[in-house]
Amino acid sequence: MKITLAKGLNMGLRKAMEDDPKVLIMGEDVGTLGGVFRITDGLQKDFGEDRVIDSPLAESGIVGTAVGMAMRGYRPVVEIQFDGFVYPAYDQIVCQVAKIHFRSKGKTKMPMVIRIPFGGGIGAVEHHSESPEAQFAHTPGLKVVACSNPVDGYWMLQQAIASDDPVIFLEPKRQYHADKAELDESVLPAPLFTSRVVKSGTDLTLLSYGPTVKTCLKAADAAASEGRSLEVIDLRTLSPLDMGPVLESVRRTGRAVVVHEAHVNLGMGSEIASRITEQCFFSLEAPVLRVGGFDTPYPPSRIEEDYLPDLDRVLDAVDRSFEF
């Protein structure tokens, strides 16, 4: 059947809750309302208020409570309503969630998923359109993944919930209801912490994750009309990074462009570009280039399209790479 990303996530949560009675959901408006984006729609009705918990408006309290529940054997799935709302919980995530397994010498596990709708493109403002992934990927003890399509949303969320490590699960909110994809539950998914080639090419490698994967695929189609063959890789996992497919691709193409909505300065593209340069130096025909948001707070919705990486900015970076 064909599903949207929102439906895939909802189905993934439902399947995880059916398979394991220790899985529960916590967050603001996740119960009666079904979440502001309706990702948890119908789950409280079917599983009850003890497993789908409407919390107070207190992100630090939500995550702190989930820490205690995870230590007692539950598998809490925490919803942060918008990306910019995660910062009141940042202390709990960085100082407790990320460190308890190490602090206890491996005796205490922290099987928790923190779902964060991230990125812009929905006509919202700061605190509702941000991309904080690099801050969490920089924190040892956290796993960070980002889905980009409905099928990955369905499988990756279940895999994250089954993990004994804490996972920051990033969901591109502008893709929630944008596109549909065919879900075949009989096809086994790729492992969670792996990147994947989503379009093969020979001349340049485009690297992306989350909302900008779609942008890169459009750029590859546009470049094809000019005779250029671009390979597109969906990174999927940001911590740990799965560099195997990336390095293999860049060694073939000799060129790479990294695309994300987050600020270019010290964003994920910086780490990826460094690793490519270190390990593919003699294969590169041009420097690894980066396309991303500008070093400003997220702008008012009227000008967000000028802020977000689009087809033209990606193709401009492709052109610059070929100029070397």
mmCIF file of C-alpha atoms in Angstrom:
data_model
loop_
_atom_site.group_PDB
_atom_site.id
_atom_site.type_symbol
_atom_site.label_atom_id
_atom_site.label_comp_id
_atom_site.label_asym_id
_atom_site.label_seq_id
_atom_site.Cartn_x
_atom_site.Cartn_y
_atom_site.Cartn_z
ATOM 1 C CA MET A 1 0.000 0.000 0.000
ATOM 2 C CA LYS A 2 1.039 3.613 -0.497
ATOM 3 C CA ILE A 3 1.751 5.670 2.594
ATOM 4 C CA THR A 4 2.917 9.149 3.527
ATOM 5 C CA LEU A 5 5.805 9.720 5.931
ATOM 6 C CA ALA A 6 3.315 10.651 8.665
ATOM 7 C CA LYS A 7 1.417 7.404 8.106
ATOM 8 C CA GLY A 8 4.619 5.384 8.029
ATOM 9 C CA LEU A 9 5.734 6.786 11.378
ATOM 10 C CA ASN A 10 2.295 6.176 12.870
ATOM 11 C CA MET A 11 2.325 2.590 11.622
ATOM 12 C CA GLY A 12 5.860 2.089 12.919
ATOM 13 C CA LEU A 13 4.884 3.283 16.382
ATOM 14 C CA ARG A 14 1.808 1.072 16.381
ATOM 15 C CA LYS A 15 3.814 -2.002 15.349
ATOM 16 C CA ALA A 16 6.443 -1.369 18.026
ATOM 17 C CA MET A 17 3.752 -0.984 20.694
ATOM 18 C CA GLU A 18 2.022 -4.163 19.568
ATOM 19 C CA ASP A 19 5.282 -6.119 19.649
ATOM 20 C CA ASP A 20 6.526 -4.891 23.038
ATOM 21 C CA PRO A 21 4.288 -3.830 25.962
ATOM 22 C CA LYS A 22 7.242 -1.911 27.438
ATOM 23 C CA VAL A 23 7.107 0.634 24.587
ATOM 24 C CA LEU A 24 5.256 3.808 25.504
ATOM 25 C CA ILE A 25 4.880 7.311 24.093
ATOM 26 C CA MET A 26 5.252 10.602 25.966
ATOM 27 C CA GLY A 27 4.897 14.186 24.815
ATOM 28 C CA GLU A 28 2.805 17.305 24.483
ATOM 29 C CA ASP A 29 -0.607 16.642 22.878
ATOM 30 C CA VAL A 30 0.386 13.140 21.712
ATOM 31 C CA GLY A 31 -2.714 11.515 23.184
ATOM 32 C CA THR A 32 -6.131 13.061 22.644
ATOM 33 C CA LEU A 33 -4.963 15.325 19.800
ATOM 34 C CA GLY A 34 -2.691 12.711 18.208
ATOM 35 C CA GLY A 35 0.238 15.118 18.066
ATOM 36 C CA VAL A 36 0.430 18.486 16.355
ATOM 37 C CA PHE A 37 1.335 16.684 13.094
ATOM 38 C CA ARG A 38 -1.008 13.748 13.880
ATOM 39 C CA ILE A 39 1.847 11.232 14.007
ATOM 40 C CA THR A 40 0.378 9.547 17.100
ATOM 41 C CA ASP A 41 -3.217 9.766 15.892
ATOM 42 C CA GLY A 42 -5.396 6.973 17.288
ATOM 43 C CA LEU A 43 -2.701 5.400 19.464
ATOM 44 C CA GLN A 44 -4.027 6.556 22.832
ATOM 45 C CA LYS A 45 -7.484 5.288 21.909
ATOM 46 C CA ASP A 46 -6.085 1.836 21.091
ATOM 47 C CA PHE A 47 -3.370 1.483 23.738
ATOM 48 C CA GLY A 48 -4.712 3.591 26.596
ATOM 49 C CA GLU A 49 -3.563 6.593 28.591
ATOM 50 C CA ASP A 50 -0.932 4.576 30.476
ATOM 51 C CA ARG A 51 1.042 3.953 27.278
ATOM 52 C CA VAL A 52 0.340 7.153 25.319
ATOM 53 C CA ILE A 53 0.868 9.899 27.867
ATOM 54 C CA ASP A 54 -0.106 13.538 27.412
ATOM 55 C CA SER A 55 2.603 15.406 29.284
ATOM 56 C CA PRO A 56 2.781 18.946 30.670
ATOM 57 C CA LEU A 57 4.506 21.612 28.559
ATOM 58 C CA ALA A 58 7.896 20.859 30.094
ATOM 59 C CA GLU A 59 10.455 19.240 27.821
ATOM 60 C CA SER A 60 13.041 18.817 30.582
ATOM 61 C CA GLY A 61 10.443 17.033 32.686
ATOM 62 C CA ILE A 62 9.349 14.841 29.768
ATOM 63 C CA VAL A 63 12.863 13.633 28.998
ATOM 64 C CA GLY A 64 13.857 13.405 32.668
ATOM 65 C CA THR A 65 10.841 11.200 33.389
ATOM 66 C CA ALA A 66 11.691 9.068 30.355
ATOM 67 C CA VAL A 67 15.234 8.601 31.706
ATOM 68 C CA GLY A 68 13.833 7.041 34.873
ATOM 69 C CA MET A 69 11.451 4.830 32.919
ATOM 70 C CA ALA A 70 14.219 3.620 30.606
ATOM 71 C CA MET A 71 16.365 2.756 33.622
ATOM 72 C CA ARG A 72 13.476 0.628 34.915
ATOM 73 C CA GLY A 73 13.169 -1.388 31.715
ATOM 74 C CA TYR A 74 10.675 0.572 29.641
ATOM 75 C CA ARG A 75 11.302 1.829 26.110
ATOM 76 C CA PRO A 76 9.966 5.393 26.070
ATOM 77 C CA VAL A 77 9.448 7.208 22.793
ATOM 78 C CA VAL A 78 9.520 10.928 23.526
ATOM 79 C CA GLU A 79 8.022 13.426 21.092
ATOM 80 C CA ILE A 80 9.477 16.924 21.014
ATOM 81 C CA GLN A 81 6.729 18.958 19.387
ATOM 82 C CA PHE A 82 9.066 21.182 17.330
ATOM 83 C CA ASP A 83 12.840 21.170 16.854
ATOM 84 C CA GLY A 84 13.404 24.449 18.684
ATOM 85 C CA PHE A 85 11.526 23.182 21.737
ATOM 86 C CA VAL A 86 14.216 20.600 22.489
ATOM 87 C CA TYR A 87 16.580 23.035 24.204
ATOM 88 C CA PRO A 88 14.895 23.009 27.647
ATOM 89 C CA ALA A 89 15.616 19.247 27.574
ATOM 90 C CA TYR A 90 19.182 19.659 26.306
ATOM 91 C CA ASP A 91 20.692 19.286 29.770
ATOM 92 C CA GLN A 92 18.833 16.016 30.371
ATOM 93 C CA ILE A 93 19.782 14.669 26.932
ATOM 94 C CA VAL A 94 23.478 15.579 27.053
ATOM 95 C CA CYS A 95 24.166 15.041 30.762
ATOM 96 C CA GLN A 96 21.922 12.038 31.509
ATOM 97 C CA VAL A 97 20.577 10.289 28.399
ATOM 98 C CA ALA A 98 23.942 10.256 26.620
ATOM 99 C CA LYS A 99 26.059 9.326 29.633
ATOM 100 C CA ILE A 100 24.230 6.865 31.875
ATOM 101 C CA HIS A 101 25.341 3.737 29.997
ATOM 102 C CA PHE A 102 28.994 4.842 30.145
ATOM 103 C CA ARG A 103 28.692 6.171 33.698
ATOM 104 C CA SER A 104 27.354 2.834 34.920
ATOM 105 C CA LYS A 105 30.138 0.873 33.153
ATOM 106 C CA GLY A 106 27.537 -0.669 30.863
ATOM 107 C CA LYS A 107 25.265 -1.930 33.631
ATOM 108 C CA THR A 108 22.395 0.476 32.889
ATOM 109 C CA LYS A 109 20.975 0.712 29.387
ATOM 110 C CA MET A 110 19.134 3.720 28.014
ATOM 111 C CA PRO A 111 16.665 2.430 25.368
ATOM 112 C CA MET A 112 15.010 5.729 24.508
ATOM 113 C CA VAL A 113 13.960 7.389 21.257
ATOM 114 C CA ILE A 114 13.591 11.168 21.107
ATOM 115 C CA ARG A 115 11.555 12.100 18.032
ATOM 116 C CA ILE A 116 12.214 15.598 16.713
ATOM 117 C CA PRO A 117 10.404 17.117 13.695
ATOM 118 C CA PHE A 118 13.167 19.221 12.139
ATOM 119 C CA GLY A 119 13.822 21.602 9.278
ATOM 120 C CA GLY A 120 11.814 24.338 7.628
ATOM 121 C CA GLY A 121 9.571 24.752 4.642
ATOM 122 C CA ILE A 122 6.206 24.870 6.438
ATOM 123 C CA GLY A 123 5.781 28.639 6.738
ATOM 124 C CA ALA A 124 6.695 28.736 10.416
ATOM 125 C CA VAL A 125 9.226 30.817 12.348
ATOM 126 C CA GLU A 126 12.269 30.268 14.542
ATOM 127 C CA HIS A 127 11.888 27.529 17.170
ATOM 128 C CA HIS A 128 9.621 25.738 14.674
ATOM 129 C CA SER A 129 11.953 25.329 11.678
ATOM 130 C CA GLU A 130 15.429 24.605 12.959
ATOM 131 C CA SER A 131 18.051 21.934 12.310
ATOM 132 C CA PRO A 132 19.888 21.070 15.558
ATOM 133 C CA GLU A 133 21.324 17.735 14.412
ATOM 134 C CA ALA A 134 25.025 18.669 14.653
ATOM 135 C CA GLN A 135 24.674 19.510 18.340
ATOM 136 C CA PHE A 136 23.471 15.988 19.107
ATOM 137 C CA ALA A 137 25.805 14.220 16.657
ATOM 138 C CA HIS A 138 28.688 15.943 18.480
ATOM 139 C CA THR A 139 27.628 14.328 21.779
ATOM 140 C CA PRO A 140 29.214 10.925 22.509
ATOM 141 C CA GLY A 141 26.649 8.411 23.725
ATOM 142 C CA LEU A 142 23.855 9.482 21.397
ATOM 143 C CA LYS A 143 22.889 7.890 18.103
ATOM 144 C CA VAL A 144 21.390 10.302 15.561
ATOM 145 C CA VAL A 145 19.395 9.265 12.493
ATOM 146 C CA ALA A 146 17.250 11.113 9.947
ATOM 147 C CA CYS A 147 14.632 9.519 7.695
ATOM 148 C CA SER A 148 13.769 11.081 4.342
ATOM 149 C CA ASN A 149 10.897 9.003 2.980
ATOM 150 C CA PRO A 150 7.812 7.063 4.126
ATOM 151 C CA VAL A 151 9.298 3.569 3.911
ATOM 152 C CA ASP A 152 12.401 4.528 5.874
ATOM 153 C CA GLY A 153 10.192 6.287 8.401
ATOM 154 C CA TYR A 154 8.249 3.068 9.017
ATOM 155 C CA TRP A 155 11.271 0.792 9.399
ATOM 156 C CA MET A 156 13.840 3.129 10.936
ATOM 157 C CA LEU A 157 11.539 4.158 13.786
ATOM 158 C CA GLN A 158 10.942 0.536 14.747
ATOM 159 C CA GLN A 159 14.669 -0.178 14.577
ATOM 160 C CA ALA A 160 15.436 2.866 16.748
ATOM 161 C CA ILE A 161 12.890 1.767 19.361
ATOM 162 C CA ALA A 162 14.444 -1.726 19.429
ATOM 163 C CA SER A 163 17.916 -0.285 20.029
ATOM 164 C CA ASP A 164 19.325 -0.367 23.562
ATOM 165 C CA ASP A 165 21.079 2.937 22.896
ATOM 166 C CA PRO A 166 19.400 6.360 23.001
ATOM 167 C CA VAL A 167 18.476 7.543 19.514
ATOM 168 C CA ILE A 168 17.715 11.075 18.372
ATOM 169 C CA PHE A 169 15.213 10.430 15.578
ATOM 170 C CA LEU A 170 14.925 13.361 13.174
ATOM 171 C CA GLU A 171 11.830 13.668 10.992
ATOM 172 C CA PRO A 172 11.657 16.172 8.085
ATOM 173 C CA LYS A 173 8.379 17.856 8.941
ATOM 174 C CA ARG A 174 7.752 19.313 5.484
ATOM 175 C CA GLN A 175 7.762 15.762 4.131
ATOM 176 C CA TYR A 176 5.131 14.444 6.565
ATOM 177 C CA HIS A 177 2.267 14.695 4.080
ATOM 178 C CA ALA A 178 4.124 15.630 0.886
ATOM 179 C CA ASP A 179 4.730 12.367 -0.963
ATOM 180 C CA LYS A 180 3.552 8.781 -0.920
ATOM 181 C CA ALA A 181 5.610 5.621 -1.384
ATOM 182 C CA GLU A 182 4.799 1.939 -1.705
ATOM 183 C CA LEU A 183 5.355 -0.026 1.509
ATOM 184 C CA ASP A 184 6.021 -3.749 1.173
ATOM 185 C CA GLU A 185 6.390 -5.163 4.678
ATOM 186 C CA SER A 186 7.732 -8.438 3.290
ATOM 187 C CA VAL A 187 10.924 -6.685 2.115
ATOM 188 C CA LEU A 188 13.507 -6.633 4.880
ATOM 189 C CA PRO A 189 14.860 -3.148 5.683
ATOM 190 C CA ALA A 190 18.494 -2.090 5.604
ATOM 191 C CA PRO A 191 20.226 -1.923 9.013
ATOM 192 C CA LEU A 192 19.501 1.301 10.892
ATOM 193 C CA PHE A 193 22.962 2.845 10.907
ATOM 194 C CA THR A 194 23.676 2.669 7.187
ATOM 195 C CA SER A 195 23.754 5.164 4.321
ATOM 196 C CA ARG A 196 22.337 4.303 0.901
ATOM 197 C CA VAL A 197 22.786 5.254 -2.742
ATOM 198 C CA VAL A 198 19.356 6.417 -3.932
ATOM 199 C CA LYS A 199 20.410 7.452 -7.444
ATOM 200 C CA SER A 200 23.467 6.151 -9.271
ATOM 201 C CA GLY A 201 25.786 8.460 -11.170
ATOM 202 C CA THR A 202 29.343 8.815 -12.443
ATOM 203 C CA ASP A 203 30.360 12.492 -12.436
ATOM 204 C CA LEU A 204 29.727 13.894 -8.934
ATOM 205 C CA THR A 205 28.381 12.697 -5.574
ATOM 206 C CA LEU A 206 25.571 14.589 -3.810
ATOM 207 C CA LEU A 207 25.343 13.783 -0.093
ATOM 208 C CA SER A 208 22.293 14.645 1.962
ATOM 209 C CA TYR A 209 19.782 13.523 4.581
ATOM 210 C CA GLY A 210 16.259 14.318 5.725
ATOM 211 C CA PRO A 211 14.408 17.042 3.788
ATOM 212 C CA THR A 212 17.176 17.861 1.303
ATOM 213 C CA VAL A 213 17.388 14.354 -0.171
ATOM 214 C CA LYS A 214 14.390 15.258 -2.309
ATOM 215 C CA THR A 215 16.119 18.490 -3.361
ATOM 216 C CA CYS A 216 19.240 16.575 -4.393
ATOM 217 C CA LEU A 217 17.237 14.070 -6.421
ATOM 218 C CA LYS A 218 15.613 16.956 -8.303
ATOM 219 C CA ALA A 219 19.061 18.482 -8.856
ATOM 220 C CA ALA A 220 20.337 15.196 -10.263
ATOM 221 C CA ASP A 221 17.412 15.049 -12.690
ATOM 222 C CA ALA A 222 18.033 18.643 -13.777
ATOM 223 C CA ALA A 223 21.763 18.029 -14.238
ATOM 224 C CA ALA A 224 21.025 14.998 -16.400
ATOM 225 C CA SER A 225 19.431 17.297 -18.958
ATOM 226 C CA GLU A 226 22.835 19.012 -19.241
ATOM 227 C CA GLY A 227 24.680 15.743 -19.683
ATOM 228 C CA ARG A 228 25.947 15.394 -16.119
ATOM 229 C CA SER A 229 25.442 12.181 -14.150
ATOM 230 C CA LEU A 230 25.092 12.860 -10.402
ATOM 231 C CA GLU A 231 25.044 10.159 -7.746
ATOM 232 C CA VAL A 232 22.810 10.866 -4.737
ATOM 233 C CA ILE A 233 23.441 9.294 -1.331
ATOM 234 C CA ASP A 234 20.941 9.453 1.540
ATOM 235 C CA LEU A 235 23.164 9.435 4.627
ATOM 236 C CA ARG A 236 20.301 8.328 6.941
ATOM 237 C CA THR A 237 22.601 8.023 9.980
ATOM 238 C CA LEU A 238 24.507 11.049 11.282
ATOM 239 C CA SER A 239 26.053 9.479 14.357
ATOM 240 C CA PRO A 240 27.597 7.100 13.649
ATOM 241 C CA LEU A 241 28.265 8.138 10.067
ATOM 242 C CA ASP A 242 28.337 5.260 7.591
ATOM 243 C CA MET A 243 31.122 6.437 5.304
ATOM 244 C CA GLY A 244 31.615 3.221 3.302
ATOM 245 C CA PRO A 245 29.186 4.010 0.451
ATOM 246 C CA VAL A 246 30.268 7.666 0.545
ATOM 247 C CA LEU A 247 33.970 6.953 0.105
ATOM 248 C CA GLU A 248 33.360 4.339 -2.579
ATOM 249 C CA SER A 249 31.241 6.812 -4.512
ATOM 250 C CA VAL A 250 33.630 9.761 -4.237
ATOM 251 C CA ARG A 251 36.587 7.625 -5.302
ATOM 252 C CA ARG A 252 34.645 6.935 -8.515
ATOM 253 C CA THR A 253 33.247 10.408 -9.191
ATOM 254 C CA GLY A 254 36.106 12.542 -7.856
ATOM 255 C CA ARG A 255 33.710 15.285 -6.739
ATOM 256 C CA ALA A 256 31.338 15.757 -3.793
ATOM 257 C CA VAL A 257 28.769 18.282 -2.589
ATOM 258 C CA VAL A 258 27.145 18.013 0.847
ATOM 259 C CA VAL A 259 23.664 19.514 1.247
ATOM 260 C CA HIS A 260 21.673 20.188 4.436
ATOM 261 C CA GLU A 261 19.292 22.840 5.767
ATOM 262 C CA ALA A 262 21.398 23.539 8.864
ATOM 263 C CA HIS A 263 23.959 26.345 8.942
ATOM 264 C CA VAL A 264 27.026 25.544 6.873
ATOM 265 C CA ASN A 265 29.372 26.743 9.632
ATOM 266 C CA LEU A 266 30.274 23.697 11.767
ATOM 267 C CA GLY A 267 27.341 21.740 10.348
ATOM 268 C CA MET A 268 27.365 18.032 9.476
ATOM 269 C CA GLY A 269 28.861 18.927 6.115
ATOM 270 C CA SER A 270 32.065 20.042 7.817
ATOM 271 C CA GLU A 271 32.715 16.616 9.339
ATOM 272 C CA ILE A 272 31.727 14.781 6.169
ATOM 273 C CA ALA A 273 33.947 16.994 4.001
ATOM 274 C CA SER A 274 36.885 16.460 6.370
ATOM 275 C CA ARG A 275 36.533 12.679 6.304
ATOM 276 C CA ILE A 276 36.251 12.617 2.517
ATOM 277 C CA THR A 277 39.331 14.821 2.168
ATOM 278 C CA GLU A 278 41.328 12.677 4.589
ATOM 279 C CA GLN A 279 40.425 9.370 2.965
ATOM 280 C CA CYS A 280 39.887 10.273 -0.701
ATOM 281 C CA PHE A 281 42.462 13.024 -1.149
ATOM 282 C CA PHE A 282 44.174 11.533 -4.185
ATOM 283 C CA SER A 283 40.829 10.773 -5.867
ATOM 284 C CA LEU A 284 39.419 14.300 -5.617
ATOM 285 C CA GLU A 285 39.231 16.509 -8.695
ATOM 286 C CA ALA A 286 37.836 19.454 -6.677
ATOM 287 C CA PRO A 287 37.355 20.504 -3.048
ATOM 288 C CA VAL A 288 34.341 19.057 -1.258
ATOM 289 C CA LEU A 289 31.698 21.811 -1.340
ATOM 290 C CA ARG A 290 28.868 22.482 1.101
ATOM 291 C CA VAL A 291 25.370 23.899 0.594
ATOM 292 C CA GLY A 292 23.233 24.849 3.595
ATOM 293 C CA GLY A 293 21.495 27.521 5.585
ATOM 294 C CA PHE A 294 23.051 30.892 6.279
ATOM 295 C CA ASP A 295 24.586 31.908 9.604
ATOM 296 C CA THR A 296 21.494 33.691 10.861
ATOM 297 C CA PRO A 297 18.584 32.673 13.070
ATOM 298 C CA TYR A 298 15.808 31.077 11.046
ATOM 299 C CA PRO A 299 14.068 33.889 9.119
ATOM 300 C CA PRO A 300 10.402 34.925 8.972
ATOM 301 C CA SER A 301 8.299 32.644 6.814
ATOM 302 C CA ARG A 302 8.007 35.176 3.979
ATOM 303 C CA ILE A 303 11.688 34.804 3.159
ATOM 304 C CA GLU A 304 12.382 31.227 4.237
ATOM 305 C CA GLU A 305 12.612 30.107 0.622
ATOM 306 C CA ASP A 306 15.601 32.436 0.241
ATOM 307 C CA TYR A 307 17.209 30.778 3.265
ATOM 308 C CA LEU A 308 16.623 27.112 2.471
ATOM 309 C CA PRO A 309 18.906 25.287 0.007
ATOM 310 C CA ASP A 310 17.017 24.884 -3.250
ATOM 311 C CA LEU A 311 17.570 23.438 -6.691
ATOM 312 C CA ASP A 312 19.457 26.502 -7.957
ATOM 313 C CA ARG A 313 21.879 26.619 -5.023
ATOM 314 C CA VAL A 314 22.661 22.912 -5.317
ATOM 315 C CA LEU A 315 23.231 23.188 -9.069
ATOM 316 C CA ASP A 316 25.399 26.263 -8.517
ATOM 317 C CA ALA A 317 27.633 24.203 -6.210
ATOM 318 C CA VAL A 318 27.744 21.457 -8.848
ATOM 319 C CA ASP A 319 28.846 24.016 -11.449
ATOM 320 C CA ARG A 320 31.525 25.368 -9.116
ATOM 321 C CA SER A 321 32.867 21.871 -8.530
ATOM 322 C CA PHE A 322 33.220 21.282 -12.266
ATOM 323 C CA GLU A 323 35.080 24.580 -12.683
ATOM 324 C CA PHE A 324 38.119 23.146 -10.867
#
